[in-house]
Each structure stands twice: as C-alpha cells, then as structure tokens.
Short mmCIF file of C-alpha atoms in Angstrom, two decimals:
data_model
loop_
_atom_site.label_atom_id
_atom_site.label_comp_id
_atom_site.label_asym_id
_atom_site.label_seq_id
_atom_site.Cartn_x
_atom_site.Cartn_y
_atom_site.Cartn_z
CA UNK A 28 18.95 -8.46 14.81
CA UNK A 29 16.39 -7.75 12.32
CA UNK A 30 18.63 -8.49 9.30
CA UNK A 31 17.24 -8.09 6.10
CA UNK A 32 19.38 -10.10 2.89
CA UNK A 33 18.74 -9.39 -1.02
CA UNK A 34 20.32 -11.49 -3.64
CA UNK A 35 21.56 -10.51 -6.09
CA UNK A 36 22.93 -7.30 -5.16
CA UNK A 37 23.39 -6.58 -9.04
CA UNK A 38 21.96 -7.77 -11.98
CA UNK A 39 22.85 -7.02 -15.72
CA UNK A 40 20.49 -8.65 -18.04
CA UNK A 41 19.17 -8.62 -22.01
CA UNK A 42 16.05 -6.94 -22.85
CA UNK A 43 13.47 -9.23 -22.86
CA UNK A 44 14.47 -11.74 -19.93
CA UNK A 45 13.30 -12.29 -16.59
CA UNK A 46 15.39 -11.38 -13.23
CA UNK A 47 14.46 -12.72 -10.12
CA UNK A 48 15.47 -10.99 -6.71
CA UNK A 49 15.30 -12.63 -3.51
CA UNK A 50 14.49 -11.12 -0.07
CA UNK A 51 15.08 -12.83 3.19
CA UNK A 52 14.67 -11.81 6.84
CA UNK A 53 17.44 -13.50 8.51
CA UNK A 54 16.76 -13.82 12.34
CA UNK A 55 13.08 -12.93 12.30
CA UNK A 56 9.72 -14.14 10.88
CA UNK A 57 8.63 -11.37 8.53
CA UNK A 58 4.88 -10.80 8.72
CA UNK A 59 5.00 -8.35 5.83
CA UNK A 60 7.36 -7.54 3.16
CA UNK A 61 7.32 -4.62 1.28
CA UNK A 62 9.08 -4.11 -2.17
CA UNK A 63 10.16 -0.72 -3.32
CA UNK A 64 12.09 0.98 -6.58
CA UNK A 65 14.24 4.00 -6.17
CA UNK A 66 15.46 5.57 -9.38
CA UNK A 67 18.62 7.81 -9.03
CA UNK A 68 18.34 11.04 -6.79
CA UNK A 69 14.80 9.86 -5.99
CA UNK A 70 12.72 8.81 -3.08
CA UNK A 71 11.31 5.15 -2.56
CA UNK A 72 8.25 4.41 -4.50
CA UNK A 73 6.56 1.32 -2.92
CA UNK A 74 5.49 -1.09 -5.39
CA UNK A 75 3.79 -3.82 -3.44
CA UNK A 76 3.07 -5.14 0.02
CA UNK A 77 3.40 -8.75 0.29
CA UNK A 78 2.36 -11.07 3.38
CA UNK A 79 3.11 -14.54 3.36
CA UNK A 80 0.58 -17.28 1.71
CA UNK A 81 -1.54 -14.50 0.42
CA UNK A 82 -1.51 -12.87 -2.75
CA UNK A 83 0.82 -9.25 -2.99
CA UNK A 84 -1.17 -6.13 -3.16
CA UNK A 85 -0.21 -3.60 -5.50
CA UNK A 86 0.38 0.14 -5.59
CA UNK A 87 -1.67 1.86 -8.37
CA UNK A 88 -0.13 1.94 -11.53
CA UNK A 89 2.18 -1.22 -10.83
CA UNK A 90 1.82 -4.01 -13.31
CA UNK A 91 1.47 -7.37 -11.15
CA UNK A 92 1.80 -9.36 -14.41
CA UNK A 93 5.19 -7.71 -14.81
CA UNK A 94 6.36 -7.95 -11.14
CA UNK A 95 5.61 -11.26 -9.66
CA UNK A 96 5.82 -11.14 -6.34
CA UNK A 97 5.75 -14.39 -4.25
CA UNK A 98 6.02 -14.65 -0.78
CA UNK A 99 6.21 -18.61 0.09
CA UNK A 100 7.18 -18.62 3.92
CA UNK A 101 7.70 -16.30 6.62
CA UNK A 102 11.44 -15.41 5.71
CA UNK A 103 11.09 -15.27 1.68
CA UNK A 104 9.70 -12.87 -0.59
CA UNK A 105 10.80 -13.20 -4.42
CA UNK A 106 9.96 -10.51 -6.99
CA UNK A 107 10.27 -11.49 -10.28
CA UNK A 108 10.89 -8.64 -13.14
CA UNK A 109 9.21 -10.33 -16.23
CA UNK A 110 10.41 -9.23 -19.98
CA UNK A 111 12.56 -6.83 -18.45
CA UNK A 112 12.99 -3.21 -20.78
CA UNK A 113 15.69 -0.80 -19.77
CA UNK A 114 13.07 1.39 -18.21
CA UNK A 115 12.78 -1.28 -15.68
CA UNK A 116 16.50 -0.57 -14.86
CA UNK A 117 16.59 1.01 -11.19
CA UNK A 118 17.40 0.04 -7.46
CA UNK A 119 14.87 -2.42 -5.80
CA UNK A 120 14.73 -2.37 -2.07
CA UNK A 121 12.82 -4.86 0.12
CA UNK A 122 11.61 -4.13 3.61
CA UNK A 123 10.14 -6.54 6.16
CA UNK A 124 8.34 -6.15 9.51
CA UNK A 125 8.81 -8.28 12.39
CA UNK A 126 6.24 -10.80 13.11
CA UNK A 127 5.12 -9.60 16.83
CA UNK A 128 6.33 -6.20 16.31
CA UNK A 129 4.34 -3.50 17.70
CA UNK A 130 5.89 -0.35 16.19
CA UNK A 131 5.99 -1.22 12.49
CA UNK A 132 9.35 -0.50 11.99
CA UNK A 133 10.52 -1.80 8.65
CA UNK A 134 13.88 -3.25 8.27
CA UNK A 135 15.57 -2.96 4.89
CA UNK A 136 17.43 -5.10 2.76
CA UNK A 137 20.85 -3.61 1.04
CA UNK A 138 18.70 -3.36 -2.17
CA UNK A 139 19.47 -4.75 -5.93
CA UNK A 140 20.81 -2.72 -8.58
CA UNK A 141 18.94 -3.82 -12.08
CA UNK A 142 20.58 -2.74 -15.53
CA UNK A 143 18.46 -3.94 -18.42
CA UNK A 144 20.93 -3.45 -21.55
CA UNK B 12 -3.95 9.45 3.67
CA UNK B 13 -0.45 10.58 4.59
CA UNK B 14 2.09 12.49 3.22
CA UNK B 15 5.50 13.32 3.99
CA UNK B 16 7.24 17.05 2.93
CA UNK B 17 11.17 17.39 3.56
CA UNK B 18 11.99 21.16 2.85
CA UNK B 19 15.13 21.48 1.12
CA UNK B 20 16.20 18.83 -1.12
CA UNK B 21 19.93 20.09 -0.43
CA UNK B 22 21.55 20.84 2.78
CA UNK B 23 25.31 21.80 3.08
CA UNK B 24 26.96 22.39 6.48
CA UNK B 25 30.20 22.67 7.78
CA UNK B 26 31.78 20.29 9.89
CA UNK B 27 31.20 20.88 13.25
CA UNK B 28 28.39 23.03 12.22
CA UNK B 29 24.46 22.02 13.55
CA UNK B 30 22.74 19.75 11.37
CA UNK B 31 18.77 20.31 10.57
CA UNK B 32 16.90 18.37 8.51
CA UNK B 33 13.11 19.42 8.01
CA UNK B 34 10.20 16.94 7.94
CA UNK B 35 6.32 17.91 8.11
CA UNK B 36 3.64 15.35 7.60
CA UNK B 37 0.18 14.57 7.33
CA UNK B 38 -2.04 11.78 8.63
CA UNK B 39 -5.42 10.86 9.41
CA UNK B 40 -4.23 8.55 12.48
CA UNK B 41 -1.51 9.36 14.92
CA UNK B 42 1.56 8.36 12.92
CA UNK B 43 4.54 6.32 13.74
CA UNK B 44 7.47 8.84 12.09
CA UNK B 45 10.75 7.65 11.10
CA UNK B 46 14.17 8.96 10.22
CA UNK B 47 16.31 6.69 7.54
CA UNK B 48 19.63 7.44 6.33
CA UNK B 49 20.75 5.98 2.98
CA UNK B 50 24.55 5.97 1.64
CA UNK B 51 25.22 5.52 -2.13
CA UNK B 52 24.19 2.02 -3.20
CA UNK B 53 23.00 0.72 -0.26
CA UNK B 54 19.48 0.08 1.88
CA UNK B 55 18.12 2.65 4.32
CA UNK B 56 19.56 2.19 7.77
CA UNK B 57 17.29 3.34 10.66
CA UNK B 58 18.26 6.23 12.35
CA UNK B 59 15.73 6.64 14.77
CA UNK B 60 11.73 6.51 15.38
CA UNK B 61 8.99 7.92 17.00
CA UNK B 62 5.72 5.94 18.18
CA UNK B 63 4.37 7.10 21.33
CA UNK B 64 5.66 8.34 25.11
CA UNK B 65 8.54 11.05 24.88
CA UNK B 66 8.32 13.49 22.05
CA UNK B 67 12.35 13.84 22.09
CA UNK B 68 13.59 10.75 20.02
CA UNK B 69 17.39 10.09 20.55
CA UNK B 70 18.86 7.92 17.73
CA UNK B 71 22.17 6.64 16.64
CA UNK B 72 25.11 8.51 15.53
CA UNK B 73 24.35 11.81 17.52
CA UNK B 74 21.05 12.15 15.90
CA UNK B 75 17.68 13.19 17.64
CA UNK B 76 14.41 14.14 16.54
CA UNK B 77 11.41 16.14 18.27
CA UNK B 78 7.84 15.01 17.56
CA UNK B 79 5.99 18.33 17.51
CA UNK B 80 2.18 17.42 16.56
CA UNK B 81 0.90 21.30 16.88
CA UNK B 82 3.28 21.48 14.14
CA UNK B 83 2.84 18.28 12.17
CA UNK B 84 6.76 18.33 12.48
CA UNK B 85 9.78 15.96 13.21
CA UNK B 86 12.58 17.82 12.35
CA UNK B 87 16.00 15.91 12.74
CA UNK B 88 18.88 17.60 14.50
CA UNK B 89 22.56 16.76 15.18
CA UNK B 90 24.54 19.62 17.53
CA UNK B 91 28.00 18.66 15.24
CA UNK B 92 28.00 17.57 11.68
CA UNK B 93 30.95 14.73 10.80
CA UNK B 94 32.18 14.26 7.52
CA UNK B 95 30.69 10.65 7.67
CA UNK B 96 27.44 12.34 8.14
CA UNK B 97 27.47 13.00 4.74
CA UNK B 98 24.38 10.74 2.69
CA UNK B 99 20.71 11.03 1.92
CA UNK B 100 17.98 11.30 4.68
CA UNK B 101 14.41 10.27 4.02
CA UNK B 102 11.73 11.06 6.68
CA UNK B 103 8.87 8.77 6.86
CA UNK B 104 5.49 8.39 8.30
CA UNK B 105 3.81 4.52 8.72
CA UNK B 106 0.32 3.61 9.64
CA UNK B 107 -1.00 0.93 11.48
CA UNK B 108 -1.28 -1.17 8.65
CA UNK B 109 2.65 -0.54 8.32
CA UNK B 110 2.90 0.79 4.96
CA UNK B 111 5.22 3.68 4.76
CA UNK B 112 5.18 6.96 2.94
CA UNK B 113 8.37 8.50 2.29
CA UNK B 114 9.50 12.01 1.85
CA UNK B 115 11.63 13.19 -1.31
CA UNK B 116 14.77 13.01 0.72
CA UNK B 117 17.36 15.22 1.61
CA UNK B 118 21.01 15.06 0.46
CA UNK B 119 23.33 16.35 3.84
CA UNK B 120 26.58 18.18 2.20
CA UNK B 121 29.49 18.29 4.98
CA UNK B 122 32.02 20.45 4.32
CA UNK B 123 35.62 20.53 5.94
#
C-alpha cells in the first residue's frame, strides 16, 4: 500500500508554455503533499507544502505565481509550471503523508522529468 | 530548525565489503530520521526509519541504521555490499509538521 503516482513521467515543452504535473495517492488519503525539485547530482529541494482545501505554503525563494499548486482532493495535487523557461528544467518529485499516519513517513512519487527547450 | 549532513558525497566499496554511509543531524525537537535510496530517474524508496523505541533499526535489502542521540548520528550500514546497491542514498530528518530536510546525498559505487 501507500503508492504515489505522478503524471506525466517525462515532458518536453517549448519556452513560454505551461506544464501541469499531477501527483496522486492511489490507495490512501493524503493529508499533506509536498513538491520537490531536484537538479542533477543534487539533493531534493522542498518547493512547497500542500494541504487539501487550503493554499499551499511555499518555501523561501520559490515563486508562487510561477509554480501554481492546487490540492483539490485528498488524493490529488497538481503543480503547474507557468511560462516555463529552460532554467525550470529539472526533476520534480512529489510526496504524500498518510491521513492518520503517526510517524510522518512520506511516500514518494516516481518523479517527472521536465525539459524546457 | 533542522539540518542534515552526509559525510562523503561518494563512497566506493568492493562487492561483499561493508557499507557505511554517514549521517549527522541537528534538530530542535526529537527527530524522525529516514534513509532513502534513489536509482537514476526514479523517485525515492524508503530503506528504513527511526521514530521512537529501539535505536537499532533494520530496513529492507539488509540495511540497518543506529540512532545515537549523544552523537546526533544515524549512520547506515550493510554487512556485505551487492552490485545492486549502487545508487544514491539520502538521509532525512522530519519534524512533527511533516516537513523533511534532506542531506546532499551519497553516491554509492560497488566494484566487482
């Protein structure tokens, strides 16, 4: 149990377009979902924390108008990269914590590779 | 505030040798500690975690880690490395709010 999926797994887009990435908890309800980005050979950098039905909390330095997060249900959060530019190319990973979970374990999605041309 | 330091960005061992990946943390509250493994172009897979109770934690694939509060450490070990263990390993500390801080990662190379 506790499977998290992401869609798409890879996306290539032109500069200036917007890209939406979905994160779904398949077999549990997710109280909180997290969005990370990871550059090659680097660690995960937390971008924002998303709670169902409320506004996301963004980390310092992350532009909330550029990275739009919607958490419409307990099983789905979306990240939209608006007006993407080549510097937004990265590996985006989401994670979710289970409602009722007691040890704050995060379950990670497989990641989405975004390439902006 | 919390932070994680992984000593050694690259560790290379021979197949069958002991694996030791080091992790030190700082946290203002009792931490939850995790080790994850990441294979290329994939998400993170949980190896093991420490929340409360026994300080020696056993995980998947023969890995284990010991929580040492006095040393603020949570080093990952495996008695005998396999070729399939070659990957990136991340140590993370998580607060009650669920927000995690990750170390910079350690690349494990296993030589035949």
